[in-house]
PDB file of C-alpha atoms in Angstrom:
ATOM      1  CA  UNK A   3      32.781 211.224  13.108  1.00 55.00           C
ATOM      2  CA  UNK A   4      31.288 213.218  10.576  1.00 54.00           C
ATOM      3  CA  UNK A   5      29.395 212.260   7.323  1.00 53.00           C
ATOM      4  CA  UNK A   6      32.128 211.733   4.324  1.00 54.00           C
ATOM      5  CA  UNK A   7      31.478 213.829   1.112  1.00 55.00           C
ATOM      6  CA  UNK A   8      29.696 212.187  -1.694  1.00 56.00           C
ATOM      7  CA  UNK A   9      30.994 214.063  -3.924  1.00 61.00           C
ATOM      8  CA  UNK A  10      32.828 211.948  -7.210  1.00 76.00           C
ATOM      9  CA  UNK A  11      36.397 211.750  -6.837  1.00 85.00           C
ATOM     10  CA  UNK A  12      39.040 210.389  -9.380  1.00 88.00           C
ATOM     11  CA  UNK A  13      42.338 208.840  -8.357  1.00 89.00           C
ATOM     12  CA  UNK A  14      45.629 208.165 -10.684  1.00 88.00           C
ATOM     13  CA  UNK A  15      48.019 205.872 -10.046  1.00 87.00           C
ATOM     14  CA  UNK A  16      50.571 208.826 -10.663  1.00 79.00           C
ATOM     15  CA  UNK A  17      48.908 210.834  -7.903  1.00 82.00           C
ATOM     16  CA  UNK A  18      51.676 209.642  -5.460  1.00 76.00           C
ATOM     17  CA  UNK A  19      48.994 208.583  -2.523  1.00 77.00           C
ATOM     18  CA  UNK A  20      46.468 210.097  -0.568  1.00 83.00           C
ATOM     19  CA  UNK A  21      46.932 213.660   1.501  1.00 88.00           C
ATOM     20  CA  UNK A  22      46.710 213.916   5.333  1.00 91.00           C
ATOM     21  CA  UNK A  23      43.284 214.793   4.970  1.00 92.00           C
ATOM     22  CA  UNK A  24      41.853 212.079   2.955  1.00 92.00           C
ATOM     23  CA  UNK A  25      43.835 209.572   4.843  1.00 94.00           C
ATOM     24  CA  UNK A  26      42.253 211.117   7.969  1.00 93.00           C
ATOM     25  CA  UNK A  27      38.811 210.949   6.694  1.00 92.00           C
ATOM     26  CA  UNK A  28      39.315 207.237   5.302  1.00 94.00           C
ATOM     27  CA  UNK A  29      40.697 205.784   8.885  1.00 94.00           C
ATOM     28  CA  UNK A  30      37.579 207.661  10.322  1.00 93.00           C
ATOM     29  CA  UNK A  31      35.610 205.752   7.878  1.00 94.00           C
ATOM     30  CA  UNK A  32      37.071 202.272   7.841  1.00 96.00           C
ATOM     31  CA  UNK A  33      38.864 201.615  11.451  1.00 96.00           C
ATOM     32  CA  UNK A  34      37.180 199.570  13.474  1.00 95.00           C
ATOM     33  CA  UNK A  35      35.770 195.715  14.000  1.00 95.00           C
ATOM     34  CA  UNK A  36      33.334 194.818  11.792  1.00 95.00           C
ATOM     35  CA  UNK A  37      30.969 191.671  11.615  1.00 93.00           C
ATOM     36  CA  UNK A  38      29.325 189.906   8.708  1.00 93.00           C
ATOM     37  CA  UNK A  39      28.984 187.183   6.501  1.00 94.00           C
ATOM     38  CA  UNK A  40      31.400 185.844   3.288  1.00 95.00           C
ATOM     39  CA  UNK A  41      30.853 183.847   0.226  1.00 96.00           C
ATOM     40  CA  UNK A  42      31.894 182.808  -2.589  1.00 96.00           C
ATOM     41  CA  UNK A  43      30.013 183.131  -5.608  1.00 97.00           C
ATOM     42  CA  UNK A  44      29.631 181.490  -9.204  1.00 96.00           C
ATOM     43  CA  UNK A  45      30.528 184.498 -11.518  1.00 94.00           C
ATOM     44  CA  UNK A  46      27.656 183.476 -14.211  1.00 91.00           C
ATOM     45  CA  UNK A  47      24.567 183.010 -12.021  1.00 92.00           C
ATOM     46  CA  UNK A  48      25.722 184.997  -8.878  1.00 94.00           C
ATOM     47  CA  UNK A  49      24.473 182.248  -6.696  1.00 94.00           C
ATOM     48  CA  UNK A  50      26.853 181.492  -3.458  1.00 95.00           C
ATOM     49  CA  UNK A  51      28.691 178.567  -3.408  1.00 94.00           C
ATOM     50  CA  UNK A  52      28.219 175.740  -0.601  1.00 91.00           C
ATOM     51  CA  UNK A  53      31.410 175.770   1.437  1.00 90.00           C
ATOM     52  CA  UNK A  54      33.678 172.564   1.448  1.00 88.00           C
ATOM     53  CA  UNK A  55      31.199 169.543   3.557  1.00 84.00           C
ATOM     54  CA  UNK A  56      35.133 169.157   5.474  1.00 84.00           C
ATOM     55  CA  UNK A  57      34.170 171.948   7.010  1.00 83.00           C
ATOM     56  CA  UNK A  58      30.525 171.625   8.033  1.00 81.00           C
ATOM     57  CA  UNK A  59      29.926 169.456  11.078  1.00 78.00           C
ATOM     58  CA  UNK A  60      27.993 166.166  10.527  1.00 80.00           C
ATOM     59  CA  UNK A  61      24.928 167.306  11.834  1.00 80.00           C
ATOM     60  CA  UNK A  62      24.087 169.986   9.250  1.00 78.00           C
ATOM     61  CA  UNK A  63      23.994 166.678   6.440  1.00 76.00           C
ATOM     62  CA  UNK A  64      21.750 165.026   8.641  1.00 79.00           C
ATOM     63  CA  UNK A  65      19.661 168.503   8.655  1.00 80.00           C
ATOM     64  CA  UNK A  66      19.749 168.914   5.452  1.00 80.00           C
ATOM     65  CA  UNK A  67      21.691 172.374   5.621  1.00 81.00           C
ATOM     66  CA  UNK A  68      24.326 173.526   3.881  1.00 84.00           C
ATOM     67  CA  UNK A  69      25.962 176.585   4.402  1.00 87.00           C
ATOM     68  CA  UNK A  70      27.255 178.461   1.379  1.00 90.00           C
ATOM     69  CA  UNK A  71      29.762 181.153   3.466  1.00 91.00           C
ATOM     70  CA  UNK A  72      31.155 181.997   6.948  1.00 91.00           C
ATOM     71  CA  UNK A  73      30.098 184.619   9.724  1.00 89.00           C
ATOM     72  CA  UNK A  74      33.101 187.384   9.344  1.00 92.00           C
ATOM     73  CA  UNK A  75      34.738 189.430  11.727  1.00 92.00           C
ATOM     74  CA  UNK A  76      37.322 192.196  10.362  1.00 95.00           C
ATOM     75  CA  UNK A  77      39.444 194.034  12.548  1.00 96.00           C
ATOM     76  CA  UNK A  78      41.093 196.875  10.017  1.00 97.00           C
ATOM     77  CA  UNK A  79      43.363 199.776  11.097  1.00 97.00           C
ATOM     78  CA  UNK A  80      45.049 202.552   8.945  1.00 97.00           C
ATOM     79  CA  UNK A  81      48.824 202.820  10.297  1.00 96.00           C
ATOM     80  CA  UNK A  82      50.660 205.575   8.514  1.00 94.00           C
ATOM     81  CA  UNK A  83      50.640 203.990   4.753  1.00 95.00           C
ATOM     82  CA  UNK A  84      49.762 200.816   5.609  1.00 96.00           C
ATOM     83  CA  UNK A  85      46.136 199.378   6.056  1.00 97.00           C
ATOM     84  CA  UNK A  86      45.931 196.093   8.372  1.00 98.00           C
ATOM     85  CA  UNK A  87      43.380 193.915   7.594  1.00 97.00           C
ATOM     86  CA  UNK A  88      43.153 191.100  10.255  1.00 96.00           C
ATOM     87  CA  UNK A  89      40.312 189.140   8.726  1.00 94.00           C
ATOM     88  CA  UNK A  90      38.546 186.016  11.018  1.00 91.00           C
ATOM     89  CA  UNK A  91      36.580 183.758   8.940  1.00 89.00           C
ATOM     90  CA  UNK A  92      34.313 181.618  11.483  1.00 86.00           C
ATOM     91  CA  UNK A  93      33.485 177.979  10.986  1.00 84.00           C
ATOM     92  CA  UNK A  94      29.863 177.048  11.489  1.00 81.00           C
ATOM     93  CA  UNK A  95      28.972 175.327  14.561  1.00 76.00           C
ATOM     94  CA  UNK A  96      25.884 173.652  16.260  1.00 73.00           C
ATOM     95  CA  UNK A  97      25.356 175.638  19.203  1.00 64.00           C
ATOM     96  CA  UNK A  98      26.649 179.366  20.278  1.00 58.00           C
ATOM     97  CA  UNK A  99      28.478 178.073  23.144  1.00 57.00           C
ATOM     98  CA  UNK A 100      31.278 175.815  21.590  1.00 54.00           C
ATOM     99  CA  UNK A 101      34.826 176.946  21.186  1.00 52.00           C
ATOM    100  CA  UNK A 102      35.465 179.695  18.025  1.00 63.00           C
ATOM    101  CA  UNK A 103      36.710 177.650  15.341  1.00 71.00           C
ATOM    102  CA  UNK A 104      38.248 180.029  12.643  1.00 78.00           C
ATOM    103  CA  UNK A 105      40.799 180.722   9.979  1.00 85.00           C
ATOM    104  CA  UNK A 106      42.721 183.993  10.685  1.00 89.00           C
ATOM    105  CA  UNK A 107      44.586 185.862   8.015  1.00 93.00           C
ATOM    106  CA  UNK A 108      46.244 189.229   8.058  1.00 95.00           C
ATOM    107  CA  UNK A 109      46.600 191.384   5.193  1.00 96.00           C
ATOM    108  CA  UNK A 110      48.704 194.731   5.047  1.00 97.00           C
ATOM    109  CA  UNK A 111      47.867 196.918   1.905  1.00 97.00           C
ATOM    110  CA  UNK A 112      50.184 199.411   0.964  1.00 96.00           C
ATOM    111  CA  UNK A 113      48.262 202.692   0.715  1.00 96.00           C
ATOM    112  CA  UNK A 114      51.134 204.529  -1.022  1.00 94.00           C
ATOM    113  CA  UNK A 115      51.454 201.909  -4.213  1.00 94.00           C
ATOM    114  CA  UNK A 116      50.654 203.179  -7.205  1.00 95.00           C
ATOM    115  CA  UNK A 117      47.769 200.112  -7.349  1.00 95.00           C
ATOM    116  CA  UNK A 118      46.088 200.876  -4.230  1.00 96.00           C
ATOM    117  CA  UNK A 119      43.285 204.146  -4.284  1.00 96.00           C
ATOM    118  CA  UNK A 120      41.966 205.301  -1.068  1.00 96.00           C
ATOM    119  CA  UNK A 121      38.640 207.436  -1.046  1.00 95.00           C
ATOM    120  CA  UNK A 122      37.365 209.846   2.257  1.00 93.00           C
ATOM    121  CA  UNK A 123      34.310 208.163   2.595  1.00 93.00           C
ATOM    122  CA  UNK A 124      36.056 204.848   3.346  1.00 95.00           C
ATOM    123  CA  UNK A 125      36.227 203.279  -0.215  1.00 97.00           C
ATOM    124  CA  UNK A 126      39.327 201.695  -1.686  1.00 97.00           C
ATOM    125  CA  UNK A 127      40.638 199.514  -4.614  1.00 97.00           C
ATOM    126  CA  UNK A 128      43.610 197.719  -4.436  1.00 97.00           C
ATOM    127  CA  UNK A 129      45.614 195.406  -6.956  1.00 96.00           C
ATOM    128  CA  UNK A 130      48.751 196.046  -9.400  1.00 95.00           C
ATOM    129  CA  UNK A 131      49.161 198.871 -11.070  1.00 95.00           C
ATOM    130  CA  UNK A 132      49.977 197.323 -13.905  1.00 95.00           C
ATOM    131  CA  UNK A 133      48.262 193.456 -14.443  1.00 94.00           C
ATOM    132  CA  UNK A 134      49.047 190.653 -16.498  1.00 91.00           C
ATOM    133  CA  UNK A 135      47.651 190.234 -19.938  1.00 91.00           C
ATOM    134  CA  UNK A 136      48.742 187.119 -20.829  1.00 88.00           C
ATOM    135  CA  UNK A 137      48.016 183.552 -19.058  1.00 80.00           C
ATOM    136  CA  UNK A 138      50.138 180.518 -20.771  1.00 77.00           C
ATOM    137  CA  UNK A 139      50.210 178.013 -17.837  1.00 77.00           C
ATOM    138  CA  UNK A 140      48.843 177.812 -14.148  1.00 74.00           C
ATOM    139  CA  UNK A 141      52.071 179.473 -12.824  1.00 73.00           C
ATOM    140  CA  UNK A 142      50.757 182.468 -14.343  1.00 79.00           C
ATOM    141  CA  UNK A 143      47.922 184.523 -12.599  1.00 87.00           C
ATOM    142  CA  UNK A 144      44.780 186.366 -13.750  1.00 92.00           C
ATOM    143  CA  UNK A 145      44.401 189.772 -13.216  1.00 95.00           C
ATOM    144  CA  UNK A 146      42.945 190.508  -9.839  1.00 96.00           C
ATOM    145  CA  UNK A 147      41.237 193.377  -7.696  1.00 97.00           C
ATOM    146  CA  UNK A 148      39.815 194.089  -4.401  1.00 98.00           C
ATOM    147  CA  UNK A 149      37.078 196.712  -4.434  1.00 98.00           C
ATOM    148  CA  UNK A 150      35.581 198.044  -0.932  1.00 98.00           C
ATOM    149  CA  UNK A 151      32.905 200.416  -0.747  1.00 98.00           C
ATOM    150  CA  UNK A 152      31.484 202.027   2.765  1.00 97.00           C
ATOM    151  CA  UNK A 153      28.026 203.255   3.267  1.00 95.00           C
ATOM    152  CA  UNK A 154      27.634 205.720   6.395  1.00 90.00           C
ATOM    153  CA  UNK A 155      24.673 207.202   8.208  1.00 84.00           C
ATOM    154  CA  UNK A 156      24.768 211.374   8.136  1.00 81.00           C
ATOM    155  CA  UNK A 157      24.562 211.716  11.743  1.00 78.00           C
ATOM    156  CA  UNK A 158      25.773 209.482  14.526  1.00 81.00           C
ATOM    157  CA  UNK A 159      23.051 208.094  16.345  1.00 75.00           C
ATOM    158  CA  UNK A 160      21.495 209.695  19.683  1.00 77.00           C
ATOM    159  CA  UNK A 161      24.114 209.101  22.483  1.00 78.00           C
ATOM    160  CA  UNK A 162      26.947 207.923  19.674  1.00 79.00           C
ATOM    161  CA  UNK A 163      29.874 209.683  18.650  1.00 81.00           C
ATOM    162  CA  UNK A 164      30.310 207.280  15.610  1.00 87.00           C
ATOM    163  CA  UNK A 165      28.274 206.470  12.438  1.00 84.00           C
ATOM    164  CA  UNK A 166      26.344 203.943  11.747  1.00 89.00           C
ATOM    165  CA  UNK A 167      28.335 201.721   9.138  1.00 94.00           C
ATOM    166  CA  UNK A 168      27.956 199.016   6.729  1.00 96.00           C
ATOM    167  CA  UNK A 169      30.527 197.622   3.921  1.00 97.00           C
ATOM    168  CA  UNK A 170      30.839 195.671   0.981  1.00 98.00           C
ATOM    169  CA  UNK A 171      33.882 193.847  -0.694  1.00 98.00           C
ATOM    170  CA  UNK A 172      34.326 192.242  -3.719  1.00 98.00           C
ATOM    171  CA  UNK A 173      37.423 190.391  -4.841  1.00 98.00           C
ATOM    172  CA  UNK A 174      37.242 189.518  -8.558  1.00 98.00           C
ATOM    173  CA  UNK A 175      39.890 187.978 -10.816  1.00 96.00           C
ATOM    174  CA  UNK A 176      39.362 187.931 -14.907  1.00 96.00           C
ATOM    175  CA  UNK A 177      40.777 186.516 -18.177  1.00 94.00           C
ATOM    176  CA  UNK A 178      42.029 189.462 -19.871  1.00 95.00           C
ATOM    177  CA  UNK A 179      41.557 188.508 -23.335  1.00 93.00           C
ATOM    178  CA  UNK A 180      37.662 188.203 -22.969  1.00 94.00           C
ATOM    179  CA  UNK A 181      37.090 190.044 -19.506  1.00 95.00           C
ATOM    180  CA  UNK A 182      35.614 186.965 -18.415  1.00 95.00           C
ATOM    181  CA  UNK A 183      35.350 186.439 -14.567  1.00 96.00           C
ATOM    182  CA  UNK A 184      37.280 183.370 -13.514  1.00 92.00           C
ATOM    183  CA  UNK A 185      36.620 181.368 -10.507  1.00 85.00           C
ATOM    184  CA  UNK A 186      34.388 182.265  -8.155  1.00 93.00           C
ATOM    185  CA  UNK A 187      34.242 186.014  -6.664  1.00 96.00           C
ATOM    186  CA  UNK A 188      34.557 186.301  -2.668  1.00 97.00           C
ATOM    187  CA  UNK A 189      31.784 188.850  -1.528  1.00 98.00           C
ATOM    188  CA  UNK A 190      31.741 190.095   1.978  1.00 97.00           C
ATOM    189  CA  UNK A 191      28.869 192.140   3.619  1.00 97.00           C
ATOM    190  CA  UNK A 192      29.888 193.649   6.751  1.00 96.00           C
ATOM    191  CA  UNK A 193      28.706 196.019   9.645  1.00 94.00           C
ATOM    192  CA  UNK A 194      30.732 198.324  11.878  1.00 94.00           C
ATOM    193  CA  UNK A 195      29.999 197.448  15.841  1.00 91.00           C
ATOM    194  CA  UNK A 196      32.949 199.134  18.039  1.00 90.00           C
ATOM    195  CA  UNK A 197      35.981 200.900  17.697  1.00 90.00           C
ATOM    196  CA  UNK A 198      39.224 198.954  16.786  1.00 90.00           C
ATOM    197  CA  UNK A 199      40.405 196.528  19.521  1.00 91.00           C
ATOM    198  CA  UNK A 200      42.636 194.016  17.044  1.00 83.00           C
ATOM    199  CA  UNK A 201      39.929 191.392  17.144  1.00 82.00           C
ATOM    200  CA  UNK A 202      39.464 191.336  21.032  1.00 79.00           C
ATOM    201  CA  UNK A 203      35.509 191.276  20.687  1.00 72.00           C
ATOM    202  CA  UNK A 204      34.630 188.352  19.165  1.00 68.00           C
ATOM    203  CA  UNK A 205      31.454 187.270  20.491  1.00 58.00           C
ATOM    204  CA  UNK A 206      32.174 183.857  20.295  1.00 55.00           C
ATOM    205  CA  UNK A 207      31.403 180.577  17.927  1.00 51.00           C
ATOM    206  CA  UNK A 208      29.112 181.359  15.252  1.00 53.00           C
ATOM    207  CA  UNK A 209      26.440 178.534  15.172  1.00 55.00           C
ATOM    208  CA  UNK A 210      24.633 178.616  11.887  1.00 63.00           C
ATOM    209  CA  UNK A 211      24.346 181.814  10.087  1.00 72.00           C
ATOM    210  CA  UNK A 212      22.397 181.646   6.407  1.00 78.00           C
ATOM    211  CA  UNK A 213      23.585 185.433   5.803  1.00 89.00           C
ATOM    212  CA  UNK A 214      22.974 187.683   3.080  1.00 93.00           C
ATOM    213  CA  UNK A 215      23.001 184.935   0.319  1.00 93.00           C
ATOM    214  CA  UNK A 216      19.815 183.572   1.906  1.00 91.00           C
ATOM    215  CA  UNK A 217      18.476 187.361   0.290  1.00 93.00           C
ATOM    216  CA  UNK A 218      16.860 187.450  -3.169  1.00 94.00           C
ATOM    217  CA  UNK A 219      19.621 189.306  -5.704  1.00 96.00           C
ATOM    218  CA  UNK A 220      18.707 192.987  -6.913  1.00 95.00           C
ATOM    219  CA  UNK A 221      16.121 192.996  -9.563  1.00 94.00           C
ATOM    220  CA  UNK A 222      17.344 194.504 -12.389  1.00 93.00           C
ATOM    221  CA  UNK A 223      13.910 196.767 -13.229  1.00 93.00           C
ATOM    222  CA  UNK A 224      15.369 198.535  -9.558  1.00 92.00           C
ATOM    223  CA  UNK A 225      18.651 199.726 -11.564  1.00 92.00           C
ATOM    224  CA  UNK A 226      16.233 200.744 -14.383  1.00 87.00           C
ATOM    225  CA  UNK A 227      16.357 204.916 -15.155  1.00 87.00           C
ATOM    226  CA  UNK A 228      18.594 207.716 -15.046  1.00 91.00           C
ATOM    227  CA  UNK A 229      21.236 208.672 -12.264  1.00 94.00           C
ATOM    228  CA  UNK A 230      22.696 211.707 -11.460  1.00 92.00           C
ATOM    229  CA  UNK A 231      26.113 211.811  -9.466  1.00 90.00           C
ATOM    230  CA  UNK A 232      25.854 213.884  -5.941  1.00 85.00           C
ATOM    231  CA  UNK A 233      28.327 217.169  -6.655  1.00 78.00           C
ATOM    232  CA  UNK A 234      27.369 217.472 -10.192  1.00 77.00           C
ATOM    233  CA  UNK A 235      28.332 215.575 -13.640  1.00 82.00           C
ATOM    234  CA  UNK A 236      26.904 213.867 -16.287  1.00 87.00           C
ATOM    235  CA  UNK A 237      24.194 211.687 -15.913  1.00 91.00           C
ATOM    236  CA  UNK A 238      24.076 207.458 -16.858  1.00 91.00           C
ATOM    237  CA  UNK A 239      21.740 204.613 -17.344  1.00 92.00           C
ATOM    238  CA  UNK A 240      22.715 201.160 -15.941  1.00 90.00           C
ATOM    239  CA  UNK A 241      23.302 198.392 -18.601  1.00 89.00           C
ATOM    240  CA  UNK A 242      22.499 195.459 -17.030  1.00 90.00           C
ATOM    241  CA  UNK A 243      24.186 193.478 -19.804  1.00 88.00           C
ATOM    242  CA  UNK A 244      27.020 191.257 -18.280  1.00 90.00           C
ATOM    243  CA  UNK A 245      26.044 192.405 -14.780  1.00 94.00           C
ATOM    244  CA  UNK A 246      26.385 190.128 -11.745  1.00 96.00           C
ATOM    245  CA  UNK A 247      23.321 190.668  -9.789  1.00 96.00           C
ATOM    246  CA  UNK A 248      23.731 189.717  -5.798  1.00 97.00           C
ATOM    247  CA  UNK A 249      21.747 190.140  -2.447  1.00 96.00           C
ATOM    248  CA  UNK A 250      21.223 193.442  -0.866  1.00 96.00           C
ATOM    249  CA  UNK A 251      21.751 195.489  -3.666  1.00 96.00           C
ATOM    250  CA  UNK A 252      25.089 194.582  -4.780  1.00 97.00           C
ATOM    251  CA  UNK A 253      26.552 194.180  -8.374  1.00 97.00           C
ATOM    252  CA  UNK A 254      30.086 193.292 -10.297  1.00 97.00           C
ATOM    253  CA  UNK A 255      30.863 193.583 -13.432  1.00 96.00           C
ATOM    254  CA  UNK A 256      34.188 193.236 -15.499  1.00 97.00           C
ATOM    255  CA  UNK A 257      33.894 194.574 -19.136  1.00 96.00           C
ATOM    256  CA  UNK A 258      36.339 194.287 -22.185  1.00 96.00           C
ATOM    257  CA  UNK A 259      35.678 197.495 -24.261  1.00 93.00           C
ATOM    258  CA  UNK A 260      36.272 197.658 -28.001  1.00 91.00           C
ATOM    259  CA  UNK A 261      39.849 199.096 -27.517  1.00 93.00           C
ATOM    260  CA  UNK A 262      41.247 196.401 -25.308  1.00 95.00           C
ATOM    261  CA  UNK A 263      41.146 198.017 -22.075  1.00 96.00           C
ATOM    262  CA  UNK A 264      39.008 196.891 -18.941  1.00 97.00           C
ATOM    263  CA  UNK A 265      36.523 197.991 -16.503  1.00 97.00           C
ATOM    264  CA  UNK A 266      35.981 196.609 -13.395  1.00 97.00           C
ATOM    265  CA  UNK A 267      32.824 198.025 -11.850  1.00 97.00           C
ATOM    266  CA  UNK A 268      31.344 197.458  -8.467  1.00 98.00           C
ATOM    267  CA  UNK A 269      27.884 198.978  -7.507  1.00 97.00           C
ATOM    268  CA  UNK A 270      25.503 199.164  -4.511  1.00 97.00           C
ATOM    269  CA  UNK A 271      22.200 199.926  -4.640  1.00 96.00           C
ATOM    270  CA  UNK A 272      20.892 201.499  -1.263  1.00 94.00           C
ATOM    271  CA  UNK A 273      17.264 201.758  -1.025  1.00 88.00           C
ATOM    272  CA  UNK A 274      15.668 204.400   0.767  1.00 87.00           C
ATOM    273  CA  UNK A 275      14.790 201.467   4.007  1.00 87.00           C
ATOM    274  CA  UNK A 276      18.629 200.768   3.683  1.00 88.00           C
ATOM    275  CA  UNK A 277      19.234 204.318   4.195  1.00 87.00           C
ATOM    276  CA  UNK A 278      16.633 205.033   7.137  1.00 86.00           C
ATOM    277  CA  UNK A 279      18.395 201.986   9.102  1.00 86.00           C
ATOM    278  CA  UNK A 280      21.646 203.842   9.005  1.00 88.00           C
ATOM    279  CA  UNK A 281      19.704 207.269  10.002  1.00 84.00           C
ATOM    280  CA  UNK A 282      18.689 208.775   6.554  1.00 85.00           C
ATOM    281  CA  UNK A 283      15.148 210.460   6.826  1.00 85.00           C
ATOM    282  CA  UNK A 284      12.618 208.325   5.120  1.00 87.00           C
ATOM    283  CA  UNK A 285      11.773 209.683   1.731  1.00 83.00           C
ATOM    284  CA  UNK A 286      15.556 210.518   0.761  1.00 80.00           C
ATOM    285  CA  UNK A 287      14.956 208.039  -1.745  1.00 84.00           C
ATOM    286  CA  UNK A 288      17.451 205.429  -3.396  1.00 90.00           C
ATOM    287  CA  UNK A 289      21.235 205.979  -3.768  1.00 92.00           C
ATOM    288  CA  UNK A 290      23.624 203.775  -6.049  1.00 95.00           C
ATOM    289  CA  UNK A 291      27.390 203.595  -4.722  1.00 96.00           C
ATOM    290  CA  UNK A 292      29.792 203.127  -7.644  1.00 96.00           C
ATOM    291  CA  UNK A 293      33.703 202.126  -7.677  1.00 97.00           C
ATOM    292  CA  UNK A 294      35.181 201.561 -11.058  1.00 97.00           C
ATOM    293  CA  UNK A 295      38.905 200.815 -12.052  1.00 97.00           C
ATOM    294  CA  UNK A 296      40.131 201.175 -15.562  1.00 97.00           C
ATOM    295  CA  UNK A 297      43.002 199.587 -17.295  1.00 97.00           C
ATOM    296  CA  UNK A 298      44.443 200.162 -20.516  1.00 97.00           C
ATOM    297  CA  UNK A 299      44.954 197.995 -23.569  1.00 96.00           C
ATOM    298  CA  UNK A 300      48.508 196.999 -22.176  1.00 96.00           C
ATOM    299  CA  UNK A 301      46.956 196.169 -18.386  1.00 96.00           C
ATOM    300  CA  UNK A 302      48.198 199.506 -17.186  1.00 96.00           C
ATOM    301  CA  UNK A 303      45.751 201.055 -14.538  1.00 96.00           C
ATOM    302  CA  UNK A 304      44.425 204.146 -15.706  1.00 97.00           C
ATOM    303  CA  UNK A 305      42.359 205.227 -12.983  1.00 97.00           C
ATOM    304  CA  UNK A 306      39.767 204.374 -10.082  1.00 97.00           C
ATOM    305  CA  UNK A 307      36.858 206.737  -9.358  1.00 95.00           C
ATOM    306  CA  UNK A 308      34.014 206.451  -6.804  1.00 95.00           C
ATOM    307  CA  UNK A 309      30.722 208.302  -6.983  1.00 94.00           C
ATOM    308  CA  UNK A 310      27.144 208.634  -5.149  1.00 93.00           C
ATOM    309  CA  UNK A 311      24.486 208.408  -7.810  1.00 93.00           C
ATOM    310  CA  UNK A 312      20.749 209.506  -7.048  1.00 91.00           C
ATOM    311  CA  UNK A 313      17.967 208.466  -9.212  1.00 88.00           C
ATOM    312  CA  UNK A 314      16.439 211.498 -11.464  1.00 83.00           C
ATOM    313  CA  UNK A 315      13.293 212.457 -11.152  1.00 68.00           C
TER     314      UNK A 315
END
């Protein structure tokens, strides 16, 4: 697998699905088995929320341990225009040799749908091509989007054919009138570990894993400065107002603009050290990956854009 192009890409709902070349690169970046951690996040503070007590062994309460998420395995495969994502959410266990206790969910995304955008890097955004703008009762649902970014190394590790990779996923819903995020966001961070095998490589019970919520959130100062897109384009500075800052450099924002439209943004600050772990040369500098999705005042999806930015100077 070769490194994906970092050039900015914009996809419109009317583009009619991905090209064969883009779909092939997308599958090469995303297909496989991924291990990591999932948590629900408070949309105001960015803090991970405790999982229900009924899902936690009694011993944990005695130890004053309160898990805030789940170990995860995701088995992902693109077949023609369908993206199959089989998710395993592992419950905490006392030891690693216990029988696996988990929830399993299969989601099938139609990549040819107007509301789905995929990128050669493995990134994607999923949701309705026209989101609801009126919420009158509990039977109505809020606008929702699922956003995924993939960070891959520039070259395979010695003796390997595949690039080292990490991915982050955000599932977010918001109030249309104000742009305020409603209900906890679901945030997943995972590392690719083996080629696709339909989830048959699960190693065993999870034990207790603190996961990425144990790390400090990204510092707003680390996002300061001017950023320039790879491949050209206008430079930009990061306005941290309304930005939900998360660990591992992750951030989320839903912004209601003056015209009544909405912009959903998922960002991922990748430090020089994070790049070295994926095989980049030391000193390559910070990278900021951004996935944005814009909606018109009537709720219609306008565009989805993915870009890689580097700090200027």
